[in-house]
């Protein structure tokens, strides 16, 4: 079945550091990928839709200059948290839809736990 | 606008008992799918079950089944013979909308 790989799974870094998270679709091409943020005991919050070859679409309230998204190929989307601060600490998870149209389920990466000291 | 509503923030069930998680939704599509995802403490998102709206028969996957009421736009998940491993956050979802509702946290008591 469709598999999405997310890396790294855990990041601990100092305030001011930029952190890049990768999301890869391993056995299918994903023209669209999705990035979520999840705080403890809360739901997944959609941050942005990543479109291959074009600019990402950000949800209202998400700073595009803080959360840079690049989708340079059909199998890779990256989320870069720029100049990260403690309030950026969270769980980030990506997903991609199986090929075959809008009614396909999402396939999720295993997520990245980001801790900013 | 949110298209999926889960009105039960938390639910609890005794091991081996049955529990039903509620979900209502809104869509302008006539042919669509609905999904239930499970997120255990590991935070991995797992597809539990899917329902095709044009199918009259409720979907079933082992101990998991749905009660799909299309006219009422209701899509509940029934877990039979609950196991400790069923403890998780559960999310219902429409594939047309990438946003998730609040989810329901299920606790299974031994």
JSON list of C-alpha atoms in Angstrom, two decimals, chain A residues 34 36 38-44 46 49 59 90-93 95 97 102-111 113, chain B residues 31-35 37 39 41-47 50 89 91 93-103 105:
[
{"chain": "A", "resi": 34, "resn": "UNK", "atom": "CA", "xyz": [-0.47, 18.34, 3.47]},
{"chain": "A", "resi": 36, "resn": "UNK", "atom": "CA", "xyz": [-0.36, 19.52, 9.99]},
{"chain": "A", "resi": 38, "resn": "UNK", "atom": "CA", "xyz": [-0.70, 19.00, 16.57]},
{"chain": "A", "resi": 39, "resn": "UNK", "atom": "CA", "xyz": [-0.46, 20.19, 20.15]},
{"chain": "A", "resi": 40, "resn": "UNK", "atom": "CA", "xyz": [-0.75, 17.66, 22.99]},
{"chain": "A", "resi": 41, "resn": "UNK", "atom": "CA", "xyz": [-4.21, 16.18, 23.36]},
{"chain": "A", "resi": 42, "resn": "UNK", "atom": "CA", "xyz": [-5.54, 18.29, 20.52]},
{"chain": "A", "resi": 43, "resn": "UNK", "atom": "CA", "xyz": [-6.61, 17.61, 16.98]},
{"chain": "A", "resi": 44, "resn": "UNK", "atom": "CA", "xyz": [-4.51, 17.96, 13.86]},
{"chain": "A", "resi": 46, "resn": "UNK", "atom": "CA", "xyz": [-3.98, 21.91, 8.84]},
{"chain": "A", "resi": 49, "resn": "UNK", "atom": "CA", "xyz": [-1.29, 22.39, 1.28]},
{"chain": "A", "resi": 59, "resn": "UNK", "atom": "CA", "xyz": [-4.29, 28.24, 6.11]},
{"chain": "A", "resi": 90, "resn": "UNK", "atom": "CA", "xyz": [4.97, 20.85, 18.52]},
{"chain": "A", "resi": 91, "resn": "UNK", "atom": "CA", "xyz": [4.25, 17.66, 16.65]},
{"chain": "A", "resi": 92, "resn": "UNK", "atom": "CA", "xyz": [4.28, 18.11, 12.88]},
{"chain": "A", "resi": 93, "resn": "UNK", "atom": "CA", "xyz": [2.81, 15.51, 10.56]},
{"chain": "A", "resi": 95, "resn": "UNK", "atom": "CA", "xyz": [0.23, 13.40, 4.54]},
{"chain": "A", "resi": 97, "resn": "UNK", "atom": "CA", "xyz": [-3.34, 11.23, -0.91]},
{"chain": "A", "resi": 102, "resn": "UNK", "atom": "CA", "xyz": [-10.31, 13.12, -4.48]},
{"chain": "A", "resi": 103, "resn": "UNK", "atom": "CA", "xyz": [-12.02, 10.28, -2.64]},
{"chain": "A", "resi": 104, "resn": "UNK", "atom": "CA", "xyz": [-8.82, 8.52, -1.71]},
{"chain": "A", "resi": 105, "resn": "UNK", "atom": "CA", "xyz": [-7.72, 8.38, 1.93]},
{"chain": "A", "resi": 106, "resn": "UNK", "atom": "CA", "xyz": [-4.71, 10.25, 3.24]},
{"chain": "A", "resi": 107, "resn": "UNK", "atom": "CA", "xyz": [-1.52, 8.41, 4.02]},
{"chain": "A", "resi": 108, "resn": "UNK", "atom": "CA", "xyz": [0.38, 9.94, 6.89]},
{"chain": "A", "resi": 109, "resn": "UNK", "atom": "CA", "xyz": [4.00, 10.13, 7.83]},
{"chain": "A", "resi": 110, "resn": "UNK", "atom": "CA", "xyz": [4.88, 9.10, 11.36]},
{"chain": "A", "resi": 111, "resn": "UNK", "atom": "CA", "xyz": [5.33, 12.72, 12.39]},
{"chain": "A", "resi": 113, "resn": "UNK", "atom": "CA", "xyz": [8.35, 15.91, 17.37]},
{"chain": "B", "resi": 31, "resn": "UNK", "atom": "CA", "xyz": [-21.08, 10.74, -4.21]},
{"chain": "B", "resi": 32, "resn": "UNK", "atom": "CA", "xyz": [-18.42, 10.74, -1.54]},
{"chain": "B", "resi": 33, "resn": "UNK", "atom": "CA", "xyz": [-16.49, 8.67, 0.93]},
{"chain": "B", "resi": 34, "resn": "UNK", "atom": "CA", "xyz": [-16.16, 8.95, 4.67]},
{"chain": "B", "resi": 35, "resn": "UNK", "atom": "CA", "xyz": [-13.27, 7.72, 6.78]},
{"chain": "B", "resi": 37, "resn": "UNK", "atom": "CA", "xyz": [-8.82, 7.37, 11.44]},
{"chain": "B", "resi": 39, "resn": "UNK", "atom": "CA", "xyz": [-4.31, 7.94, 16.38]},
{"chain": "B", "resi": 41, "resn": "UNK", "atom": "CA", "xyz": [-0.35, 7.25, 21.73]},
{"chain": "B", "resi": 42, "resn": "UNK", "atom": "CA", "xyz": [2.40, 6.64, 19.18]},
{"chain": "B", "resi": 43, "resn": "UNK", "atom": "CA", "xyz": [0.67, 9.43, 17.18]},
{"chain": "B", "resi": 44, "resn": "UNK", "atom": "CA", "xyz": [0.70, 7.36, 14.02]},
{"chain": "B", "resi": 45, "resn": "UNK", "atom": "CA", "xyz": [-2.44, 8.02, 11.96]},
{"chain": "B", "resi": 46, "resn": "UNK", "atom": "CA", "xyz": [-4.14, 4.79, 10.94]},
{"chain": "B", "resi": 47, "resn": "UNK", "atom": "CA", "xyz": [-7.08, 4.38, 8.59]},
{"chain": "B", "resi": 50, "resn": "UNK", "atom": "CA", "xyz": [-14.11, 3.74, 5.00]},
{"chain": "B", "resi": 89, "resn": "UNK", "atom": "CA", "xyz": [-7.89, 9.47, 19.42]},
{"chain": "B", "resi": 91, "resn": "UNK", "atom": "CA", "xyz": [-11.12, 11.20, 13.83]},
{"chain": "B", "resi": 93, "resn": "UNK", "atom": "CA", "xyz": [-12.99, 12.70, 7.90]},
{"chain": "B", "resi": 94, "resn": "UNK", "atom": "CA", "xyz": [-14.33, 13.68, 4.52]},
{"chain": "B", "resi": 95, "resn": "UNK", "atom": "CA", "xyz": [-11.72, 13.30, 1.78]},
{"chain": "B", "resi": 96, "resn": "UNK", "atom": "CA", "xyz": [-12.79, 16.57, 0.21]},
{"chain": "B", "resi": 97, "resn": "UNK", "atom": "CA", "xyz": [-11.75, 18.42, 3.35]},
{"chain": "B", "resi": 98, "resn": "UNK", "atom": "CA", "xyz": [-8.27, 18.03, 4.71]},
{"chain": "B", "resi": 99, "resn": "UNK", "atom": "CA", "xyz": [-9.24, 19.60, 8.02]},
{"chain": "B", "resi": 100, "resn": "UNK", "atom": "CA", "xyz": [-10.01, 17.38, 10.97]},
{"chain": "B", "resi": 101, "resn": "UNK", "atom": "CA", "xyz": [-12.59, 17.86, 13.66]},
{"chain": "B", "resi": 102, "resn": "UNK", "atom": "CA", "xyz": [-11.81, 17.86, 17.33]},
{"chain": "B", "resi": 103, "resn": "UNK", "atom": "CA", "xyz": [-11.68, 14.08, 17.52]},
{"chain": "B", "resi": 105, "resn": "UNK", "atom": "CA", "xyz": [-10.39, 10.37, 22.83]}
]
